Every structure is written in structure tokens, then in C-alpha cells.
Coordinates of C-alpha atoms in Angstrom, one line a residue:
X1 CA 136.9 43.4 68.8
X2 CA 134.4 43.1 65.8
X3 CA 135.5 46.2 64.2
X4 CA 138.9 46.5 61.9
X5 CA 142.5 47.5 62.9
X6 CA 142.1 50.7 60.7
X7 CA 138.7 51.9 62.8
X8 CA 140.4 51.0 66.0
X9 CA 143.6 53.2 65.0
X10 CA 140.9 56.0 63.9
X11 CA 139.1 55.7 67.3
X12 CA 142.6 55.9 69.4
X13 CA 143.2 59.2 67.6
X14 CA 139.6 60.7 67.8
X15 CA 140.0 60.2 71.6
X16 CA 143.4 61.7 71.7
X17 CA 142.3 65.2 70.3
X18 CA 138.7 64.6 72.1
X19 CA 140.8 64.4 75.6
X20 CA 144.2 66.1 74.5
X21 CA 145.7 63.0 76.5
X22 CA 147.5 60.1 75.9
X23 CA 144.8 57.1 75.6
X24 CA 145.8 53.6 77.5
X25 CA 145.6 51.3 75.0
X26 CA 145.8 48.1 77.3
X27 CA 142.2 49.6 78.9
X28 CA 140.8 50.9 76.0
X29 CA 141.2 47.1 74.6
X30 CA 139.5 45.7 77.9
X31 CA 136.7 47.6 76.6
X32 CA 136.4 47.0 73.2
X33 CA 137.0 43.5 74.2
X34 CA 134.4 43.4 76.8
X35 CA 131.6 45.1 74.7
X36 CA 132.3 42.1 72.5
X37 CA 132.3 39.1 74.5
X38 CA 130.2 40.6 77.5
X39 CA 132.3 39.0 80.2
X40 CA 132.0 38.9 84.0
X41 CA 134.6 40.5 85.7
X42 CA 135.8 37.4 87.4
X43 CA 136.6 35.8 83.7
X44 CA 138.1 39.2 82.5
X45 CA 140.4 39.4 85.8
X46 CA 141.8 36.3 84.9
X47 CA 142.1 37.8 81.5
X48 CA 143.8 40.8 81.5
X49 CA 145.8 40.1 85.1
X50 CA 144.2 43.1 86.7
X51 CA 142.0 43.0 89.9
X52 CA 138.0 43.0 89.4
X53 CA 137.6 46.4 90.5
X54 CA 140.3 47.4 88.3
X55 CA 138.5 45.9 85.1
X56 CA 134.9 47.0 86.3
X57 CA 136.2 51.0 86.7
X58 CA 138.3 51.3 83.8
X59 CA 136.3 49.1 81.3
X60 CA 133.4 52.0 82.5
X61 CA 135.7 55.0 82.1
X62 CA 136.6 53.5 78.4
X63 CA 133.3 52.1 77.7
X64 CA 132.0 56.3 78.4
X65 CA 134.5 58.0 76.3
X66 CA 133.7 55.8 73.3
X67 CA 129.8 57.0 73.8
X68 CA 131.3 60.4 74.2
X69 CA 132.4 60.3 69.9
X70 CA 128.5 60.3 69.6
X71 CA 128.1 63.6 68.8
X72 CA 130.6 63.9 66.3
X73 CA 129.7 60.4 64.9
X74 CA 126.3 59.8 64.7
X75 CA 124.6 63.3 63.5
X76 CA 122.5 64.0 60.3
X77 CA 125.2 66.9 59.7
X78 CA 127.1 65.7 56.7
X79 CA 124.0 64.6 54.9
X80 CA 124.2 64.3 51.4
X81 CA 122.2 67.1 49.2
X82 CA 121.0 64.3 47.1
X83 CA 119.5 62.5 50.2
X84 CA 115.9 62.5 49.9
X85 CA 115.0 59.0 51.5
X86 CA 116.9 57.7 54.8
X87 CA 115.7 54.0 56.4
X88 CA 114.1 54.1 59.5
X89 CA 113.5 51.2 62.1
X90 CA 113.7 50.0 65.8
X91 CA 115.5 47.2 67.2
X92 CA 115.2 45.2 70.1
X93 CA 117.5 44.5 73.0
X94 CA 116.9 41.8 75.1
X95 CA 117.8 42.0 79.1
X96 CA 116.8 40.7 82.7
X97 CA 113.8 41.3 84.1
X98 CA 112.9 44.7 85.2
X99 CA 112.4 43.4 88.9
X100 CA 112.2 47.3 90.4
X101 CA 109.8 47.9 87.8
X102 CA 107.9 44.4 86.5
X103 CA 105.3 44.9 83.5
X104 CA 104.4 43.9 80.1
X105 CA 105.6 46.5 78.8
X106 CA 109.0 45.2 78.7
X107 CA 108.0 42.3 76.4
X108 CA 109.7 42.2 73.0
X109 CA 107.7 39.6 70.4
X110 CA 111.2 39.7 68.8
X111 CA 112.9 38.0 71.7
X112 CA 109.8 36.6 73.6
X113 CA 111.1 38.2 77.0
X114 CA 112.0 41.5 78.5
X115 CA 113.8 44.1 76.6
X116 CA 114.0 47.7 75.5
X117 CA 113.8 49.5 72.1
X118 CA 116.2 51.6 70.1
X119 CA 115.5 53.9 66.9
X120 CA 117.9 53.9 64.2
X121 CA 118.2 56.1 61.5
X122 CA 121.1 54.8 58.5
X123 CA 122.1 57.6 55.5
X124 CA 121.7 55.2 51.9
X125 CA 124.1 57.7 49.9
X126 CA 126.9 57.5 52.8
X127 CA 125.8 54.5 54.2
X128 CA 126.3 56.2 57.6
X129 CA 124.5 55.9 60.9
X130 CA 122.6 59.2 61.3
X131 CA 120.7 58.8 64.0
X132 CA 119.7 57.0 67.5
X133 CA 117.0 57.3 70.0
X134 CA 115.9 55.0 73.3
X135 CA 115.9 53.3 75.3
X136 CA 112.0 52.7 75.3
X137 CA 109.6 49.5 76.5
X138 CA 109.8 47.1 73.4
X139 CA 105.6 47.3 73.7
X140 CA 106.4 50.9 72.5
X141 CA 105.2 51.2 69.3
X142 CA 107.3 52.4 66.5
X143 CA 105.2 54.8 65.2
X144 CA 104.9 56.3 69.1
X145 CA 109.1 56.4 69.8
X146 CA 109.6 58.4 66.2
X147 CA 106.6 61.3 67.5
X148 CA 108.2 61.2 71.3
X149 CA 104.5 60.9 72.0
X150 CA 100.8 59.0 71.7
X151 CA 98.8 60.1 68.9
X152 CA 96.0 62.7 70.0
X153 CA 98.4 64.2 72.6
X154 CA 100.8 66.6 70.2
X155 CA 100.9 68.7 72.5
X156 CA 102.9 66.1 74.8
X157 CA 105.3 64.9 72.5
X158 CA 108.9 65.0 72.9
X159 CA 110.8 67.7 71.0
X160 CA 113.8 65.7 71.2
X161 CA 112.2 63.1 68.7
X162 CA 112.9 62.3 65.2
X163 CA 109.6 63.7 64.6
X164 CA 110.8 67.2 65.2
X165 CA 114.8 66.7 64.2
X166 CA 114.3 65.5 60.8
X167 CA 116.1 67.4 58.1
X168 CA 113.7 69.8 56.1
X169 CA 113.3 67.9 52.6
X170 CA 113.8 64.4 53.7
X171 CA 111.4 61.8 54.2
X172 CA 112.0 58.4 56.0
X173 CA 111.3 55.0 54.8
X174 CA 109.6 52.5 56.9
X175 CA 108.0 49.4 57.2
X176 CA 104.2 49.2 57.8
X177 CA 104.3 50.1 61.5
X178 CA 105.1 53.6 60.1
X179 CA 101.9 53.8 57.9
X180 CA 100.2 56.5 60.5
X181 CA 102.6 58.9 59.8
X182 CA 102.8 59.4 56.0
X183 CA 103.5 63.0 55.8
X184 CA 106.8 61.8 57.1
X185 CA 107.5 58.1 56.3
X186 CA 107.0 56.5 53.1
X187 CA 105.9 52.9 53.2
X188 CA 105.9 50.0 50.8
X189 CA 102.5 50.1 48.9
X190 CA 101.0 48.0 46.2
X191 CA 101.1 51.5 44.1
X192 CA 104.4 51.7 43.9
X193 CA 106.4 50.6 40.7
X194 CA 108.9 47.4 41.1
X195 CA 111.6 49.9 41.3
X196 CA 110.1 51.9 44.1
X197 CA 109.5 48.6 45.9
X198 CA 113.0 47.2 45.0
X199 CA 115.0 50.5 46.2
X200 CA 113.1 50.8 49.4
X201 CA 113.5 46.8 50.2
X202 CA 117.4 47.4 49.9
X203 CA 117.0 50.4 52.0
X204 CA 115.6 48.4 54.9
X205 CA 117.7 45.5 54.3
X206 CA 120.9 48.1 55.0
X207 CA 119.1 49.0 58.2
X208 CA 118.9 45.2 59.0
X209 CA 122.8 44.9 58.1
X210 CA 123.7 48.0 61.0
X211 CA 121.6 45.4 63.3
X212 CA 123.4 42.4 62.3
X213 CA 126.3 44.5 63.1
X214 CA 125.3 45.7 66.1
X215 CA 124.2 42.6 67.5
X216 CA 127.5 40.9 66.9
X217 CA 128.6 42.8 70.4
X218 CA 127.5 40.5 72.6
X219 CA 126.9 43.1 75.1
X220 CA 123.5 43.4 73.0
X221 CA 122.9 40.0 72.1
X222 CA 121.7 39.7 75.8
X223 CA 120.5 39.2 77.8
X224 CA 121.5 42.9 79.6
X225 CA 122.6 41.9 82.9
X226 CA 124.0 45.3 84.4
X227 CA 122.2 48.0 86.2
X228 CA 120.7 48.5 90.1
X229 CA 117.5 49.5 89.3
X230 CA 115.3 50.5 86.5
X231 CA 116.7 53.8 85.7
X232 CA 120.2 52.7 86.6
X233 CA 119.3 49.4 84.2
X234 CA 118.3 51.6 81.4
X235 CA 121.6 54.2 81.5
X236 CA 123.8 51.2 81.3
X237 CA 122.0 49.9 78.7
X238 CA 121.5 52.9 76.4
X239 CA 125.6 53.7 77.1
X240 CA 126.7 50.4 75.7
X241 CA 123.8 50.7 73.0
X242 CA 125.3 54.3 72.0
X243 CA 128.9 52.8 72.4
X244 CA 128.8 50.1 70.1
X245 CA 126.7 52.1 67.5
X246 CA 129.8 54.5 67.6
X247 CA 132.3 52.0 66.9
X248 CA 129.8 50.4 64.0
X249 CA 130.0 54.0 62.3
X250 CA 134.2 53.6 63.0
X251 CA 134.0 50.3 61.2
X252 CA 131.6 51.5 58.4
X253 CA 133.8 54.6 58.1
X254 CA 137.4 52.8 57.6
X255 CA 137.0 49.3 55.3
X256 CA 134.1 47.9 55.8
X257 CA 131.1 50.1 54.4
X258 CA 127.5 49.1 53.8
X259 CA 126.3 47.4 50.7
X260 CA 125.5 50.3 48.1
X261 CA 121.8 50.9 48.0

């Protein structure tokens, strides 16, 4: 399920207390499993013995209640006092086309095809996710997803941003795309002493790992098949992004931590 016994056993009791209900661990597997290999419900019918609407409604209910651990998972409350510089980066998510909604917008240079764009904020004391935010166009610049907002329009931007919901006396790190913003985000310059390079290198390099491990769901590997429609497309895909950044925190949280920074 790409995440360890011990942060599946941690996850089955969060959702316990979360729904003061017994959890069915047969469905709740069909999920993780799902999220993992990303199959079709034909395949997973033959799988698990149950009928395709079965699999498709419960693997959905499941699917939803792991999202639902969000809130009490990925939040910058927690933060160490000695926590002064956090990573910050998008990744991309490749999918279909956006057929209700076709544009260039969608185009990820990562991928070269259609795709949307999630912001990710990892803690380097903790080593815990802190913070997510899309789905957006992957044309979206980075710089333009962390302000909720184009530059010259402040008056427009999105209080619901990392802009406005960073913690008083922290700054980010970035990488270049960042550079616009340097009341907020540090970036690498040729100023900076080997050490200051060094530390913020491994800071983004831990960002990359919470990729790697993202990506290892195939449900984000892609391409994103589900969704009716371009709203509908991007729910679906922000659900299962915010699921399977939950169960990365599980697996960070019980035995297998980020590299120390």
C-alpha cells in the first residue's frame, strides 16, 4: 500500500475516534490499494470479489475519509520554535485532456502534456508535511499560486494562500521561480556562503523526497483518468492529491521519516 504496517494501524485508529465507528478494514484496503495501483474497476472486481459498483462507492467513501485526516495532519500547528526556514515547491500531476475546458494552460513542461499543479510546504526540524494548496493550471506560475494572485492585482489575491497563512517569523526557501518574492522566500544566491547553499540544497532535496513519495501512488503518476467535467476533473484530482499526502505524513510519522536536514 506504499506506506508501513505501523502507519496503516495509526490511520485505522485516527478514523475510529474521527468517526466513533468501527472502520471496515476489507474497504479501507480497497482504497489504499487502489490509490496505489490506480486500477479500473473491472480489474479490482475481479480483485477483491465484489461488484464494480461496490468497489467504485466504497473505494470513494474510504478514499474521502482519509482526505478528511487533513486537517489534523497536514497544518503548520506543531511547528517547531526553532523553525525559521521551511522548503517550498510545486509539483506536477499529469492527467487527460481537459476536453470541457481545452487550453495551454494545462501544459506541464515537466510532463510535456496536460496536468495540474500542487503547492507543498515540508517542516526541516520535524520533517513533516505542513502544507498543500491546488489544484492550479501547471502554466501557473509558482510565484502566482503562493500570492493566490497575479502581481499588480494585491488587491485580488486569495486570502486562502500561503502568502497570507505563513507563520509570523518564518521564511520559505525556494528555488529561482520564487526570486519575486524575497520578503518571503529566500533563494539560492551566489552571496550566500557554501553552508547557506549546502543547507538550503538539502532543504529542497527533502521537498523532492515527499514527491518521490508521493508519486509512488500511481494514482498521481498519471495520467488522471477520473472526473466528468472540468470542475468535476479537478475535485477528484485534488481528493486523491490530499489523500495520498495524508497517508505520506502517516508513513513519515511512524518508521519511515525524512532524511535529517
Amino acid at each position: 500500500y506504499d506506506i508501513g504496517p505501523r502507519a496503516v494501524k495509526q490511520l485505522v485508529s485516527d478514523l475510529k475516534k474521527e468517526y466513533d465507528e468501527p472502520i471496515d478494514l476489507p474497504n479501507l484496503f480497497m482504497a489504499l490499494h487502489w490509490l496505489k495501483v490506480y486500477g479500473t474497476e473491472e480489474v479490482m472486481a475481479g480483485q477483491w470479489g465484489y461488484g464494480e459498483q461496490y468497489c467504485r462507492e466504497n473505494t470513494q467513501q474510504f478514499v474521502k475519509k482519509i482526505r478528511s485526516m487533513k486537517s489534523k495532519k497536514i497544518t503548520f500547528r506543531g511547528l517547531h520554535p526553532k523553525c525559521r526556514f521551511i522548503p517550498v515547491d510545486c509539483v506536477h500531476i499529469t492527467c487527460f485532456e481537459f476536453g470541457c475546458n481545452p487550453s495551454s494552460k494545462w501544459w506541464s513542461h515537466k510532463s510535456n502534456g496536460p496536468g495540474v499543479s500542487f503547492e507543498v510546504v515540508t517542516d526541516p526540524v520535524a520533517g513533516h508535511v505542513r502544507w498543500s494548496n491546488g489544484p492550479e493550471p501547471c502554466s501557473t506560475h509558482d510565484l502566482t499560486i503562493f500570492r493566490g494572485g497575479k502581481k499588480g492585482k494585491e488587491k485580488e489575491w486569495k486570502r486562502s494562500s500561503l502568502y497570507f497563512n505563513l507563520p509570523l517569523g518564518v521564511r520559505l526557501v525556494g528555488d529561482s521561480a520564487y526570486a519575486g518574492q524575497p520578503d518571503k522566500v529566500s533563494t539560492t544566491n551566489a552571496a550566500h556562503d557554501p553552508a547557506t547553499k549546502e543547507l538550503f540544497a538539502r532543504m529542497k532535496a527533502m521537498q523532492e523526497t515527499v514527491f518521490k513519495r508521493l508519486k509512488d501512488f500511481k494514482v498521481l503518476r498519471g495520467p488522471f483518468r477520473h472526473g466528468q467535467g472540468t470542475e468535476d476533473k479537478l475535485e477528484k484530482i485534488k481528493l486523491c492529491f490530499e489523500a495520498c499526502l495524508v497517508l505520506v505524513q502517516y508513513d513519515i510519522e511512524n518508521g519511515h521519516p525524512l532524511f535529517q536536514v
